[in-house]
Amino acid sequence: MKTMPPAARFLALVALLLAFALAGVAQAGSHGGGQPEMVKVTPSPLSFPDTLAAFEHEVSEAGWSILNRNNMAGTLSERGFTIDPVVILDVCSGRYSAQILENDAYRPVSAFMPCRVSIYQDAAGDVFIARMNVPDFLPMMPEGVAEVMEKSSEEIEAIIERTIAQ
């Protein structure tokens, strides 16, 4: 039997952990009972449109790019569903992406790229910013990828802090 390459083992492990984390969140509410918390959520004191505009501005100011803007409420509305506002943004920093993608052994990690940030409003009208809780997953990543992801995550957190401070 052929041994899986390290990157494939890494992706299989992350997929398994994500499945367990999702099961834990479904059973335990906001935290999966000792398992990695896969999503980090920050409340915003701003309205939904103001949070979205402030985040997009801060992303640009930090030298990052928004590759895609997915208006899930709008898309689902076209299909007959009515939900509260949800916009998922694919944000990217070329300097971090290149560090991962230039290494063939790390390329399978591209399945987790670019960074995704969700800005949403709940039924009560409260606004939140959600993203992958990268620090909880760093121990599962190859060392070189973990270093890049940690730096990238720190910048995203700073962008979010500046967003909600407006």
mmCIF file of C-alpha atoms in Angstrom:
data_model
loop_
_atom_site.group_PDB
_atom_site.id
_atom_site.type_symbol
_atom_site.label_atom_id
_atom_site.label_comp_id
_atom_site.label_asym_id
_atom_site.label_seq_id
_atom_site.Cartn_x
_atom_site.Cartn_y
_atom_site.Cartn_z
ATOM 1 C CA MET A 1 0.000 0.000 0.000
ATOM 2 C CA LYS A 2 1.333 3.426 -0.987
ATOM 3 C CA THR A 3 1.989 5.918 1.846
ATOM 4 C CA MET A 4 0.171 9.241 1.669
ATOM 5 C CA PRO A 5 2.371 12.311 1.064
ATOM 6 C CA PRO A 6 2.702 14.607 4.127
ATOM 7 C CA ALA A 7 0.465 17.306 2.629
ATOM 8 C CA ALA A 8 -2.292 14.766 1.905
ATOM 9 C CA ARG A 9 -2.040 13.404 5.471
ATOM 10 C CA PHE A 10 -2.289 16.972 6.749
ATOM 11 C CA LEU A 11 -5.422 17.690 4.697
ATOM 12 C CA ALA A 12 -7.002 14.391 5.764
ATOM 13 C CA LEU A 13 -6.285 15.208 9.414
ATOM 14 C CA VAL A 14 -7.733 18.715 9.102
ATOM 15 C CA ALA A 15 -10.861 17.361 7.370
ATOM 16 C CA LEU A 16 -11.330 14.814 10.142
ATOM 17 C CA LEU A 17 -10.825 17.425 12.854
ATOM 18 C CA LEU A 18 -13.229 19.815 11.162
ATOM 19 C CA ALA A 19 -15.845 17.054 11.045
ATOM 20 C CA PHE A 20 -15.367 16.366 14.764
ATOM 21 C CA ALA A 21 -15.413 20.085 15.561
ATOM 22 C CA LEU A 22 -18.654 20.542 13.621
ATOM 23 C CA ALA A 23 -20.195 17.606 15.475
ATOM 24 C CA GLY A 24 -19.037 19.091 18.786
ATOM 25 C CA VAL A 25 -20.443 22.517 17.947
ATOM 26 C CA ALA A 26 -23.751 20.949 16.957
ATOM 27 C CA GLN A 27 -23.898 19.047 20.271
ATOM 28 C CA ALA A 28 -22.380 21.567 22.657
ATOM 29 C CA GLY A 29 -23.381 24.960 21.278
ATOM 30 C CA SER A 30 -20.569 27.432 20.737
ATOM 31 C CA HIS A 31 -17.678 25.220 21.858
ATOM 32 C CA GLY A 32 -16.960 21.621 21.016
ATOM 33 C CA GLY A 33 -16.092 20.328 24.503
ATOM 34 C CA GLY A 34 -12.275 20.506 24.493
ATOM 35 C CA GLN A 35 -11.875 20.185 20.742
ATOM 36 C CA PRO A 36 -10.409 23.008 18.698
ATOM 37 C CA GLU A 37 -12.853 25.848 18.317
ATOM 38 C CA MET A 38 -12.961 26.128 14.561
ATOM 39 C CA VAL A 39 -14.604 29.555 14.283
ATOM 40 C CA LYS A 40 -13.806 32.805 16.049
ATOM 41 C CA VAL A 41 -16.663 35.319 16.265
ATOM 42 C CA THR A 42 -16.358 38.994 17.185
ATOM 43 C CA PRO A 43 -19.405 41.202 17.787
ATOM 44 C CA SER A 44 -19.418 44.525 15.971
ATOM 45 C CA PRO A 45 -20.863 47.673 17.527
ATOM 46 C CA LEU A 46 -21.514 48.996 14.017
ATOM 47 C CA SER A 47 -24.491 48.358 11.764
ATOM 48 C CA PHE A 48 -24.194 45.620 9.153
ATOM 49 C CA PRO A 49 -23.465 48.004 6.234
ATOM 50 C CA ASP A 50 -21.037 50.058 8.344
ATOM 51 C CA THR A 51 -19.190 46.932 9.529
ATOM 52 C CA LEU A 52 -18.898 45.678 5.964
ATOM 53 C CA ALA A 53 -17.654 49.039 4.667
ATOM 54 C CA ALA A 54 -15.210 49.483 7.554
ATOM 55 C CA PHE A 55 -13.812 45.971 7.126
ATOM 56 C CA GLU A 56 -13.352 46.413 3.379
ATOM 57 C CA HIS A 57 -11.607 49.743 4.005
ATOM 58 C CA GLU A 58 -9.281 48.245 6.631
ATOM 59 C CA VAL A 59 -8.443 45.302 4.349
ATOM 60 C CA SER A 60 -7.387 47.741 1.636
ATOM 61 C CA GLU A 61 -5.442 49.943 4.067
ATOM 62 C CA ALA A 62 -3.512 46.873 5.262
ATOM 63 C CA GLY A 63 -2.459 46.096 1.679
ATOM 64 C CA TRP A 64 -4.669 43.030 1.381
ATOM 65 C CA SER A 65 -7.115 42.334 -1.460
ATOM 66 C CA ILE A 66 -10.726 41.229 -1.523
ATOM 67 C CA LEU A 67 -10.879 38.538 -4.185
ATOM 68 C CA ASN A 68 -14.583 37.738 -3.862
ATOM 69 C CA ARG A 69 -17.600 39.185 -2.110
ATOM 70 C CA ASN A 70 -20.341 36.592 -1.673
ATOM 71 C CA ASN A 71 -23.679 38.118 -0.689
ATOM 72 C CA MET A 72 -25.318 34.955 0.599
ATOM 73 C CA ALA A 73 -28.597 36.642 1.568
ATOM 74 C CA GLY A 74 -28.905 38.074 -1.939
ATOM 75 C CA THR A 75 -28.013 34.804 -3.639
ATOM 76 C CA LEU A 76 -30.454 32.825 -1.510
ATOM 77 C CA SER A 77 -33.152 35.462 -2.004
ATOM 78 C CA GLU A 78 -32.904 34.845 -5.762
ATOM 79 C CA ARG A 79 -33.665 31.202 -4.979
ATOM 80 C CA GLY A 80 -36.704 31.983 -2.828
ATOM 81 C CA PHE A 81 -35.097 31.971 0.637
ATOM 82 C CA THR A 82 -35.160 34.900 3.030
ATOM 83 C CA ILE A 83 -32.305 35.154 5.522
ATOM 84 C CA ASP A 84 -30.671 37.917 7.522
ATOM 85 C CA PRO A 85 -27.663 39.609 5.884
ATOM 86 C CA VAL A 86 -24.538 37.462 5.395
ATOM 87 C CA VAL A 87 -21.570 38.476 3.262
ATOM 88 C CA ILE A 88 -18.561 36.187 2.966
ATOM 89 C CA LEU A 89 -15.358 37.871 1.852
ATOM 90 C CA ASP A 90 -12.344 36.073 0.395
ATOM 91 C CA VAL A 91 -9.367 38.162 1.492
ATOM 92 C CA CYS A 92 -5.796 37.634 0.367
ATOM 93 C CA SER A 93 -2.320 38.907 1.051
ATOM 94 C CA GLY A 94 -0.017 38.035 -1.820
ATOM 95 C CA ARG A 95 3.041 37.977 0.412
ATOM 96 C CA TYR A 96 1.539 35.179 2.536
ATOM 97 C CA SER A 97 -0.124 33.278 -0.304
ATOM 98 C CA ALA A 98 3.101 33.190 -2.298
ATOM 99 C CA GLN A 99 5.037 31.774 0.666
ATOM 100 C CA ILE A 100 2.690 28.789 0.751
ATOM 101 C CA LEU A 101 2.039 28.313 -2.957
ATOM 102 C CA GLU A 102 5.671 28.517 -4.053
ATOM 103 C CA ASN A 103 6.388 25.284 -2.152
ATOM 104 C CA ASP A 104 5.015 22.199 -3.935
ATOM 105 C CA ALA A 105 4.725 20.308 -0.638
ATOM 106 C CA TYR A 106 2.434 23.030 0.761
ATOM 107 C CA ARG A 107 0.226 23.498 -2.310
ATOM 108 C CA PRO A 108 -2.534 21.149 -1.083
ATOM 109 C CA VAL A 109 -3.126 23.728 1.673
ATOM 110 C CA SER A 110 -4.488 25.941 -1.103
ATOM 111 C CA ALA A 111 -7.814 24.213 -0.375
ATOM 112 C CA PHE A 112 -7.998 26.532 2.665
ATOM 113 C CA MET A 113 -7.106 29.668 0.733
ATOM 114 C CA PRO A 114 -7.857 32.504 0.544
ATOM 115 C CA CYS A 115 -8.757 33.613 4.058
ATOM 116 C CA ARG A 116 -12.517 33.811 4.465
ATOM 117 C CA VAL A 117 -14.233 36.315 6.709
ATOM 118 C CA SER A 118 -17.978 36.381 7.209
ATOM 119 C CA ILE A 119 -19.887 39.443 8.291
ATOM 120 C CA TYR A 120 -23.448 38.685 9.294
ATOM 121 C CA GLN A 121 -26.440 40.018 11.157
ATOM 122 C CA ASP A 122 -28.557 37.743 13.328
ATOM 123 C CA ALA A 123 -32.337 37.801 13.821
ATOM 124 C CA ALA A 124 -31.965 40.184 16.777
ATOM 125 C CA GLY A 125 -30.119 42.687 14.562
ATOM 126 C CA ASP A 126 -26.694 42.098 16.132
ATOM 127 C CA VAL A 127 -23.698 42.102 13.769
ATOM 128 C CA PHE A 128 -20.743 39.719 13.924
ATOM 129 C CA ILE A 129 -17.461 39.048 12.163
ATOM 130 C CA ALA A 130 -16.535 35.351 11.898
ATOM 131 C CA ARG A 131 -13.409 33.634 10.612
ATOM 132 C CA MET A 132 -11.399 30.464 11.055
ATOM 133 C CA ASN A 133 -9.817 30.267 14.504
ATOM 134 C CA VAL A 134 -6.344 29.763 13.066
ATOM 135 C CA PRO A 135 -4.381 29.522 16.361
ATOM 136 C CA ASP A 136 -6.318 26.395 17.379
ATOM 137 C CA PHE A 137 -5.285 24.673 14.135
ATOM 138 C CA LEU A 138 -1.614 25.698 13.961
ATOM 139 C CA PRO A 139 -0.342 22.577 15.786
ATOM 140 C CA MET A 140 -1.870 20.417 13.032
ATOM 141 C CA MET A 141 -0.141 22.247 10.184
ATOM 142 C CA PRO A 142 3.315 21.652 8.717
ATOM 143 C CA GLU A 143 5.800 23.996 10.402
ATOM 144 C CA GLY A 144 6.368 26.263 7.391
ATOM 145 C CA VAL A 145 2.641 26.609 6.749
ATOM 146 C CA ALA A 146 1.939 27.222 10.448
ATOM 147 C CA GLU A 147 4.416 30.114 10.535
ATOM 148 C CA VAL A 148 2.819 31.804 7.533
ATOM 149 C CA MET A 149 -0.738 31.154 8.744
ATOM 150 C CA GLU A 150 0.070 32.566 12.189
ATOM 151 C CA LYS A 151 1.407 35.824 10.724
ATOM 152 C CA SER A 152 -1.536 36.072 8.335
ATOM 153 C CA SER A 153 -4.006 35.429 11.146
ATOM 154 C CA GLU A 154 -2.415 38.119 13.307
ATOM 155 C CA GLU A 155 -2.913 40.647 10.494
ATOM 156 C CA ILE A 156 -6.554 39.619 9.986
ATOM 157 C CA GLU A 157 -7.173 40.005 13.724
ATOM 158 C CA ALA A 158 -5.642 43.504 13.622
ATOM 159 C CA ILE A 159 -7.861 44.394 10.647
ATOM 160 C CA ILE A 160 -10.926 43.217 12.560
ATOM 161 C CA GLU A 161 -9.899 45.153 15.689
ATOM 162 C CA ARG A 162 -9.541 48.342 13.621
ATOM 163 C CA THR A 163 -12.894 47.619 11.966
ATOM 164 C CA ILE A 164 -14.857 47.414 15.217
ATOM 165 C CA ALA A 165 -13.006 50.378 16.745
ATOM 166 C CA GLN A 166 -14.555 52.798 14.236
#
